[in-house]
């Protein structure tokens, strides 16, 4: 029995079976992905460079938006290149190390989204409710600490989760998804995963607590914004896009968590794949579009950036 477990625990390669029933549509998926992923890169890079190149946009809110877009590029890089490769390949496999890296990148990116949206909510609270103290509170040092918090906390949580997964003795190597996912790997364990589950739910509840905290702060902001026209304008211009981004990320993450653990296998694989990919499809493209198109200052600078390029080309 011990020798059997030793052989089964030394899993070097996982098979990803998420594409097995949809391989007849792989060229359609490949065409869509080949267009969609560059679009994600283009939209996020445009917002990032627009903010970095214009000193007028070197303010806390815009720097946090920049961080959100950088995180979007980071998270999608953990999925789309491998997915494109799998669409071209006959066998859909991933090494044990590659699987751990993919889990780390994708899920730390989701947690970083929540952290970034949390510090953005704090920034909006200070700007609207304590405008006279804004520049005293939101110093360059404070902004730097907030951005470090956005990245280090998710990295720490995911590092612990990866360590807990790596200690498991595995009795299988087949993952029924398009990418490596924590729960799918944990289900392959030969023994109890109680410690993993407890810490996993702790992380999930902590970051959903972030979302609840943000929603509560927005209720408070709405009450304060009703007192003045300027406050209402600030809320509509900067807080509504933030609220849309939060709803988008929270719904996508909640969907992934619930479906990974309680989803039915009776659902067609194409639908299961879409459900599993929702947080990798919608937030990375919606975030730059929400902030790039809705925020007047960013939109104007984006137009100027490309308009100047067109003028130079025509000259």
mmCIF file of C-alpha atoms in Angstrom:
data_model
loop_
_atom_site.group_PDB
_atom_site.id
_atom_site.type_symbol
_atom_site.label_atom_id
_atom_site.label_comp_id
_atom_site.label_asym_id
_atom_site.label_seq_id
_atom_site.Cartn_x
_atom_site.Cartn_y
_atom_site.Cartn_z
ATOM 1 C CA UNK A 1 0.000 0.000 0.000
ATOM 2 C CA UNK A 2 2.811 2.430 0.893
ATOM 3 C CA UNK A 3 4.655 1.745 -2.372
ATOM 4 C CA UNK A 4 1.401 2.332 -4.286
ATOM 5 C CA UNK A 5 0.877 5.698 -2.595
ATOM 6 C CA UNK A 6 4.482 6.627 -3.246
ATOM 7 C CA UNK A 7 4.015 5.999 -6.964
ATOM 8 C CA UNK A 8 0.711 7.838 -7.101
ATOM 9 C CA UNK A 9 1.897 10.831 -5.056
ATOM 10 C CA UNK A 10 4.837 11.535 -7.372
ATOM 11 C CA UNK A 11 2.625 13.193 -10.001
ATOM 12 C CA UNK A 12 4.821 15.027 -12.504
ATOM 13 C CA UNK A 13 2.166 15.906 -15.092
ATOM 14 C CA UNK A 14 -1.537 16.735 -14.930
ATOM 15 C CA UNK A 15 -3.974 16.260 -17.792
ATOM 16 C CA UNK A 16 -6.494 19.037 -18.443
ATOM 17 C CA UNK A 17 -9.729 17.481 -19.720
ATOM 18 C CA UNK A 18 -11.737 20.688 -20.105
ATOM 19 C CA UNK A 19 -11.401 20.684 -23.901
ATOM 20 C CA UNK A 20 -12.116 16.993 -24.500
ATOM 21 C CA UNK A 21 -15.760 17.422 -25.548
ATOM 22 C CA UNK A 22 -15.278 20.678 -27.448
ATOM 23 C CA UNK A 23 -12.271 19.906 -29.654
ATOM 24 C CA UNK A 24 -14.446 20.078 -32.788
ATOM 25 C CA UNK A 25 -14.831 23.806 -32.065
ATOM 26 C CA UNK A 26 -11.169 24.414 -31.261
ATOM 27 C CA UNK A 27 -10.512 26.568 -34.353
ATOM 28 C CA UNK A 28 -13.448 28.810 -33.470
ATOM 29 C CA UNK A 29 -12.118 29.086 -29.906
ATOM 30 C CA UNK A 30 -8.611 29.679 -31.236
ATOM 31 C CA UNK A 31 -9.797 32.499 -33.509
ATOM 32 C CA UNK A 32 -11.755 34.117 -30.690
ATOM 33 C CA UNK A 33 -8.866 33.814 -28.209
ATOM 34 C CA UNK A 34 -6.318 35.084 -30.747
ATOM 35 C CA UNK A 35 -8.417 38.249 -31.112
ATOM 36 C CA UNK A 36 -9.601 38.611 -27.525
ATOM 37 C CA UNK A 37 -6.296 38.237 -25.662
ATOM 38 C CA UNK A 38 -4.484 40.930 -27.723
ATOM 39 C CA UNK A 39 -7.510 43.172 -27.132
ATOM 40 C CA UNK A 40 -7.114 42.681 -23.355
ATOM 41 C CA UNK A 41 -3.418 43.543 -23.646
ATOM 42 C CA UNK A 42 -4.103 46.573 -25.851
ATOM 43 C CA UNK A 43 -6.814 48.065 -23.597
ATOM 44 C CA UNK A 44 -4.856 47.586 -20.369
ATOM 45 C CA UNK A 45 -1.531 48.767 -21.814
ATOM 46 C CA UNK A 46 -3.269 51.848 -23.272
ATOM 47 C CA UNK A 47 -4.641 52.861 -19.861
ATOM 48 C CA UNK A 48 -1.306 52.088 -18.131
ATOM 49 C CA UNK A 49 0.790 54.167 -20.541
ATOM 50 C CA UNK A 50 -1.773 56.977 -20.639
ATOM 51 C CA UNK A 51 -1.559 57.323 -16.853
ATOM 52 C CA UNK A 52 2.217 56.948 -16.650
ATOM 53 C CA UNK A 53 2.992 59.381 -19.492
ATOM 54 C CA UNK A 54 0.842 62.262 -18.240
ATOM 55 C CA UNK A 55 1.817 63.991 -14.994
ATOM 56 C CA UNK A 56 -1.738 65.299 -14.713
ATOM 57 C CA UNK A 57 -2.815 61.713 -14.007
ATOM 58 C CA UNK A 58 -0.164 61.040 -11.337
ATOM 59 C CA UNK A 59 -2.783 61.120 -8.597
ATOM 60 C CA UNK A 60 -3.759 58.323 -6.175
ATOM 61 C CA UNK A 61 -6.969 57.312 -7.948
ATOM 62 C CA UNK A 62 -5.311 57.022 -11.360
ATOM 63 C CA UNK A 63 -2.268 55.199 -9.973
ATOM 64 C CA UNK A 64 -4.597 52.638 -8.389
ATOM 65 C CA UNK A 65 -6.388 52.264 -11.746
ATOM 66 C CA UNK A 66 -2.972 51.712 -13.330
ATOM 67 C CA UNK A 67 -2.279 49.026 -10.729
ATOM 68 C CA UNK A 68 -5.619 47.366 -11.535
ATOM 69 C CA UNK A 69 -4.679 47.198 -15.230
ATOM 70 C CA UNK A 70 -1.188 45.841 -14.494
ATOM 71 C CA UNK A 71 -2.830 43.145 -12.398
ATOM 72 C CA UNK A 72 -5.209 42.345 -15.272
ATOM 73 C CA UNK A 73 -2.213 41.679 -17.536
ATOM 74 C CA UNK A 74 -0.547 39.594 -14.812
ATOM 75 C CA UNK A 75 -3.593 37.386 -14.220
ATOM 76 C CA UNK A 76 -4.447 36.737 -17.869
ATOM 77 C CA UNK A 77 -0.813 35.856 -18.645
ATOM 78 C CA UNK A 78 -1.289 32.813 -16.420
ATOM 79 C CA UNK A 79 -4.079 31.436 -18.597
ATOM 80 C CA UNK A 80 -4.322 32.636 -22.214
ATOM 81 C CA UNK A 81 -0.858 31.646 -23.576
ATOM 82 C CA UNK A 82 -1.263 28.093 -22.196
ATOM 83 C CA UNK A 83 -4.864 27.931 -23.453
ATOM 84 C CA UNK A 84 -3.809 28.941 -26.992
ATOM 85 C CA UNK A 85 -1.100 26.275 -26.892
ATOM 86 C CA UNK A 86 -3.642 23.650 -25.779
ATOM 87 C CA UNK A 87 -5.979 24.575 -28.636
ATOM 88 C CA UNK A 88 -3.152 23.804 -31.065
ATOM 89 C CA UNK A 89 -1.961 20.649 -29.306
ATOM 90 C CA UNK A 90 -3.464 17.149 -29.357
ATOM 91 C CA UNK A 91 -2.621 16.418 -25.722
ATOM 92 C CA UNK A 92 -3.597 18.860 -22.999
ATOM 93 C CA UNK A 93 -1.088 18.423 -20.197
ATOM 94 C CA UNK A 94 0.706 20.643 -17.718
ATOM 95 C CA UNK A 95 3.662 19.893 -15.464
ATOM 96 C CA UNK A 96 3.231 19.818 -11.689
ATOM 97 C CA UNK A 97 5.389 22.945 -11.349
ATOM 98 C CA UNK A 98 3.533 24.663 -14.197
ATOM 99 C CA UNK A 99 0.240 23.829 -12.497
ATOM 100 C CA UNK A 100 1.356 25.373 -9.211
ATOM 101 C CA UNK A 101 2.589 28.508 -11.015
ATOM 102 C CA UNK A 102 -0.691 28.812 -12.916
ATOM 103 C CA UNK A 103 -2.714 28.521 -9.702
ATOM 104 C CA UNK A 104 -0.508 31.116 -8.028
ATOM 105 C CA UNK A 105 -0.723 33.641 -10.894
ATOM 106 C CA UNK A 106 -4.453 33.350 -11.610
ATOM 107 C CA UNK A 107 -5.706 33.372 -8.027
ATOM 108 C CA UNK A 108 -3.251 35.914 -6.621
ATOM 109 C CA UNK A 109 -4.451 38.177 -9.450
ATOM 110 C CA UNK A 110 -8.070 37.813 -8.320
ATOM 111 C CA UNK A 111 -7.146 38.592 -4.718
ATOM 112 C CA UNK A 112 -5.056 41.554 -5.885
ATOM 113 C CA UNK A 113 -8.169 42.894 -7.657
ATOM 114 C CA UNK A 114 -10.041 42.892 -4.344
ATOM 115 C CA UNK A 115 -7.126 44.541 -2.515
ATOM 116 C CA UNK A 116 -6.816 47.253 -5.183
ATOM 117 C CA UNK A 117 -10.544 47.970 -5.157
ATOM 118 C CA UNK A 118 -10.389 48.210 -1.348
ATOM 119 C CA UNK A 119 -7.653 50.871 -1.339
ATOM 120 C CA UNK A 120 -9.520 52.678 -4.145
ATOM 121 C CA UNK A 121 -12.600 52.766 -1.916
ATOM 122 C CA UNK A 122 -10.513 54.277 0.887
ATOM 123 C CA UNK A 123 -9.144 56.861 -1.542
ATOM 124 C CA UNK A 124 -12.666 57.840 -2.636
ATOM 125 C CA UNK A 125 -13.828 58.019 0.977
ATOM 126 C CA UNK A 126 -11.059 60.497 1.874
ATOM 127 C CA UNK A 127 -11.553 62.522 -1.350
ATOM 128 C CA UNK A 128 -15.314 62.927 -0.889
ATOM 129 C CA UNK A 129 -15.800 62.927 2.896
ATOM 130 C CA UNK A 130 -12.544 64.641 3.950
ATOM 131 C CA UNK A 131 -11.430 66.717 0.959
ATOM 132 C CA UNK A 132 -9.384 69.155 3.056
ATOM 133 C CA UNK A 133 -7.306 66.306 4.488
ATOM 134 C CA UNK A 134 -6.926 64.455 1.183
ATOM 135 C CA UNK A 135 -3.370 65.525 0.293
ATOM 136 C CA UNK A 136 -2.237 65.124 3.898
ATOM 137 C CA UNK A 137 -3.533 61.554 4.063
ATOM 138 C CA UNK A 138 -2.845 60.354 0.500
ATOM 139 C CA UNK A 139 0.876 61.080 0.361
ATOM 140 C CA UNK A 140 3.281 59.376 -2.047
ATOM 141 C CA UNK A 141 4.487 57.183 0.803
ATOM 142 C CA UNK A 142 0.907 56.159 1.636
ATOM 143 C CA UNK A 143 0.175 55.370 -2.028
ATOM 144 C CA UNK A 144 3.320 53.229 -2.237
ATOM 145 C CA UNK A 145 2.312 51.309 0.910
ATOM 146 C CA UNK A 146 -1.191 50.745 -0.486
ATOM 147 C CA UNK A 147 0.163 49.345 -3.750
ATOM 148 C CA UNK A 148 2.598 47.080 -1.872
ATOM 149 C CA UNK A 149 -0.337 45.882 0.263
ATOM 150 C CA UNK A 150 -2.315 45.094 -2.915
ATOM 151 C CA UNK A 151 0.395 42.707 -4.108
ATOM 152 C CA UNK A 152 2.114 41.271 -1.029
ATOM 153 C CA UNK A 153 -1.028 40.141 0.816
ATOM 154 C CA UNK A 154 -2.376 38.027 -2.102
ATOM 155 C CA UNK A 155 1.136 36.665 -2.755
ATOM 156 C CA UNK A 156 1.442 35.640 0.889
ATOM 157 C CA UNK A 157 -1.996 33.964 0.958
ATOM 158 C CA UNK A 158 -1.405 32.109 -2.295
ATOM 159 C CA UNK A 159 2.101 31.022 -1.235
ATOM 160 C CA UNK A 160 0.609 29.388 1.862
ATOM 161 C CA UNK A 161 -2.124 27.718 -0.202
ATOM 162 C CA UNK A 162 0.470 26.389 -2.677
ATOM 163 C CA UNK A 163 2.537 25.023 0.225
ATOM 164 C CA UNK A 164 -0.554 23.276 1.623
ATOM 165 C CA UNK A 165 -1.366 21.768 -1.783
ATOM 166 C CA UNK A 166 2.222 20.603 -2.362
ATOM 167 C CA UNK A 167 2.163 18.558 0.847
ATOM 168 C CA UNK A 168 -0.819 16.488 -0.340
ATOM 169 C CA UNK A 169 -0.419 12.884 -1.466
ATOM 170 C CA UNK A 170 -2.224 12.709 -4.816
ATOM 171 C CA UNK A 171 -4.066 9.654 -6.127
ATOM 172 C CA UNK A 172 -4.858 11.043 -9.572
ATOM 173 C CA UNK A 173 -3.631 13.371 -12.292
ATOM 174 C CA UNK A 174 -6.745 14.393 -14.254
ATOM 175 C CA UNK A 175 -8.109 17.935 -13.795
ATOM 176 C CA UNK A 176 -11.546 18.469 -15.318
ATOM 177 C CA UNK A 177 -10.960 22.096 -16.228
ATOM 178 C CA UNK A 178 -9.179 24.218 -18.824
ATOM 179 C CA UNK A 179 -6.579 25.316 -16.288
ATOM 180 C CA UNK A 180 -5.190 24.292 -12.910
ATOM 181 C CA UNK A 181 -7.410 25.255 -10.031
ATOM 182 C CA UNK A 182 -6.885 24.813 -6.275
ATOM 183 C CA UNK A 183 -9.991 22.781 -5.546
ATOM 184 C CA UNK A 184 -9.511 20.513 -8.585
ATOM 185 C CA UNK A 185 -6.003 19.563 -7.404
ATOM 186 C CA UNK A 186 -7.096 19.179 -3.768
ATOM 187 C CA UNK A 187 -9.835 16.723 -4.847
ATOM 188 C CA UNK A 188 -7.103 14.387 -6.156
ATOM 189 C CA UNK A 189 -5.710 13.947 -2.649
ATOM 190 C CA UNK A 190 -5.628 10.429 -1.183
ATOM 191 C CA UNK A 191 -6.326 11.705 2.310
ATOM 192 C CA UNK A 192 -8.235 14.441 4.139
ATOM 193 C CA UNK A 193 -7.827 18.035 2.943
ATOM 194 C CA UNK A 194 -9.362 19.646 6.038
ATOM 195 C CA UNK A 195 -6.432 22.013 6.661
ATOM 196 C CA UNK A 196 -6.483 23.140 3.025
ATOM 197 C CA UNK A 197 -10.247 23.661 3.124
ATOM 198 C CA UNK A 198 -10.161 25.655 6.368
ATOM 199 C CA UNK A 199 -7.420 27.992 5.174
ATOM 200 C CA UNK A 200 -9.013 28.249 1.711
ATOM 201 C CA UNK A 201 -12.363 29.294 3.160
ATOM 202 C CA UNK A 202 -10.572 31.719 5.495
ATOM 203 C CA UNK A 203 -8.970 33.449 2.485
ATOM 204 C CA UNK A 204 -12.269 33.467 0.555
ATOM 205 C CA UNK A 205 -14.218 34.940 3.485
ATOM 206 C CA UNK A 206 -11.479 37.513 4.135
ATOM 207 C CA UNK A 207 -11.601 38.844 0.586
ATOM 208 C CA UNK A 208 -15.375 38.745 0.382
ATOM 209 C CA UNK A 209 -15.174 40.725 3.610
ATOM 210 C CA UNK A 210 -13.226 43.304 1.590
ATOM 211 C CA UNK A 211 -16.151 43.513 -0.836
ATOM 212 C CA UNK A 212 -18.711 43.894 1.968
ATOM 213 C CA UNK A 213 -16.577 46.614 3.560
ATOM 214 C CA UNK A 214 -16.462 48.491 0.238
ATOM 215 C CA UNK A 215 -20.233 48.226 -0.253
ATOM 216 C CA UNK A 216 -20.808 49.546 3.273
ATOM 217 C CA UNK A 217 -18.430 52.456 2.648
ATOM 218 C CA UNK A 218 -20.366 53.294 -0.524
ATOM 219 C CA UNK A 219 -23.630 53.428 1.376
ATOM 220 C CA UNK A 220 -21.954 55.965 3.665
ATOM 221 C CA UNK A 221 -20.607 57.894 0.662
ATOM 222 C CA UNK A 222 -24.045 58.045 -0.971
ATOM 223 C CA UNK A 223 -25.480 59.610 2.209
ATOM 224 C CA UNK A 224 -22.729 62.239 2.212
ATOM 225 C CA UNK A 225 -22.875 62.934 -1.520
ATOM 226 C CA UNK A 226 -26.557 63.842 -1.354
ATOM 227 C CA UNK A 227 -25.643 66.986 0.595
ATOM 228 C CA UNK A 228 -23.910 68.768 -2.288
ATOM 229 C CA UNK A 229 -23.937 68.916 -6.090
ATOM 230 C CA UNK A 230 -20.134 68.659 -6.192
ATOM 231 C CA UNK A 231 -20.243 65.526 -4.027
ATOM 232 C CA UNK A 232 -22.829 63.900 -6.290
ATOM 233 C CA UNK A 233 -20.717 64.723 -9.352
ATOM 234 C CA UNK A 234 -17.597 63.187 -7.747
ATOM 235 C CA UNK A 235 -19.533 60.067 -6.820
ATOM 236 C CA UNK A 236 -21.005 59.572 -10.300
ATOM 237 C CA UNK A 237 -17.703 60.294 -12.050
ATOM 238 C CA UNK A 238 -15.340 58.148 -9.971
ATOM 239 C CA UNK A 239 -17.303 55.875 -7.642
ATOM 240 C CA UNK A 240 -19.837 54.395 -10.067
ATOM 241 C CA UNK A 241 -17.089 52.887 -12.307
ATOM 242 C CA UNK A 242 -15.399 51.544 -9.168
ATOM 243 C CA UNK A 243 -18.689 50.035 -7.988
ATOM 244 C CA UNK A 244 -19.248 48.386 -11.388
ATOM 245 C CA UNK A 245 -15.727 46.928 -11.307
ATOM 246 C CA UNK A 246 -16.316 45.606 -7.774
ATOM 247 C CA UNK A 247 -19.639 43.963 -8.684
ATOM 248 C CA UNK A 248 -17.994 42.457 -11.759
ATOM 249 C CA UNK A 249 -15.022 40.956 -9.874
ATOM 250 C CA UNK A 250 -17.086 39.804 -6.867
ATOM 251 C CA UNK A 251 -19.732 38.089 -9.015
ATOM 252 C CA UNK A 252 -17.067 36.384 -11.153
ATOM 253 C CA UNK A 253 -15.068 35.153 -8.150
ATOM 254 C CA UNK A 254 -18.181 34.015 -6.252
ATOM 255 C CA UNK A 255 -19.328 32.146 -9.344
ATOM 256 C CA UNK A 256 -15.961 30.384 -9.651
ATOM 257 C CA UNK A 257 -15.829 29.452 -5.952
ATOM 258 C CA UNK A 258 -19.382 28.064 -5.857
ATOM 259 C CA UNK A 259 -19.194 26.266 -9.186
ATOM 260 C CA UNK A 260 -15.789 24.679 -8.468
ATOM 261 C CA UNK A 261 -17.120 23.157 -5.268
ATOM 262 C CA UNK A 262 -20.817 22.577 -5.901
ATOM 263 C CA UNK A 263 -21.275 22.674 -9.684
ATOM 264 C CA UNK A 264 -23.114 19.802 -11.378
ATOM 265 C CA UNK A 265 -21.369 17.551 -13.893
ATOM 266 C CA UNK A 266 -24.654 17.208 -15.779
ATOM 267 C CA UNK A 267 -24.103 20.642 -17.315
ATOM 268 C CA UNK A 268 -22.640 20.535 -20.836
ATOM 269 C CA UNK A 269 -18.862 20.975 -20.887
ATOM 270 C CA UNK A 270 -19.045 24.125 -23.040
ATOM 271 C CA UNK A 271 -21.220 25.773 -20.396
ATOM 272 C CA UNK A 272 -18.953 24.497 -17.603
ATOM 273 C CA UNK A 273 -15.954 25.996 -19.389
ATOM 274 C CA UNK A 274 -17.648 29.373 -19.748
ATOM 275 C CA UNK A 275 -18.626 29.369 -16.073
ATOM 276 C CA UNK A 276 -15.044 28.521 -15.069
ATOM 277 C CA UNK A 277 -13.590 31.253 -17.303
ATOM 278 C CA UNK A 278 -15.990 34.073 -16.444
ATOM 279 C CA UNK A 279 -13.510 35.857 -14.148
ATOM 280 C CA UNK A 280 -10.765 35.535 -16.797
ATOM 281 C CA UNK A 281 -13.008 36.799 -19.591
ATOM 282 C CA UNK A 282 -14.974 39.756 -18.220
ATOM 283 C CA UNK A 283 -12.980 41.696 -15.555
ATOM 284 C CA UNK A 284 -9.684 42.001 -17.524
ATOM 285 C CA UNK A 285 -11.423 43.738 -20.454
ATOM 286 C CA UNK A 286 -14.168 45.522 -18.522
ATOM 287 C CA UNK A 287 -11.883 47.274 -16.012
ATOM 288 C CA UNK A 288 -9.845 49.288 -18.567
ATOM 289 C CA UNK A 289 -12.984 50.022 -20.591
ATOM 290 C CA UNK A 290 -14.906 51.253 -17.526
ATOM 291 C CA UNK A 291 -12.107 53.570 -16.421
ATOM 292 C CA UNK A 292 -10.774 54.435 -19.866
ATOM 293 C CA UNK A 293 -14.132 55.401 -21.364
ATOM 294 C CA UNK A 294 -16.042 56.670 -18.361
ATOM 295 C CA UNK A 295 -13.439 58.861 -16.634
ATOM 296 C CA UNK A 296 -13.277 62.057 -18.673
ATOM 297 C CA UNK A 297 -9.641 62.849 -17.824
ATOM 298 C CA UNK A 298 -8.378 59.421 -18.874
ATOM 299 C CA UNK A 299 -10.575 59.344 -21.981
ATOM 300 C CA UNK A 300 -9.293 62.743 -23.143
ATOM 301 C CA UNK A 301 -5.660 61.718 -22.683
ATOM 302 C CA UNK A 302 -6.231 58.438 -24.561
ATOM 303 C CA UNK A 303 -7.775 60.354 -27.472
ATOM 304 C CA UNK A 304 -4.884 62.830 -27.475
ATOM 305 C CA UNK A 305 -2.355 59.990 -27.360
ATOM 306 C CA UNK A 306 -3.709 58.296 -30.490
ATOM 307 C CA UNK A 307 -4.695 61.541 -32.226
ATOM 308 C CA UNK A 308 -1.130 62.848 -31.927
ATOM 309 C CA UNK A 309 0.191 59.603 -33.378
ATOM 310 C CA UNK A 310 -2.178 59.878 -36.342
ATOM 311 C CA UNK A 311 -1.116 63.481 -36.969
ATOM 312 C CA UNK A 312 2.573 62.527 -36.873
ATOM 313 C CA UNK A 313 1.953 59.658 -39.318
ATOM 314 C CA UNK A 314 0.036 61.925 -41.726
ATOM 315 C CA UNK A 315 2.837 64.522 -41.574
#
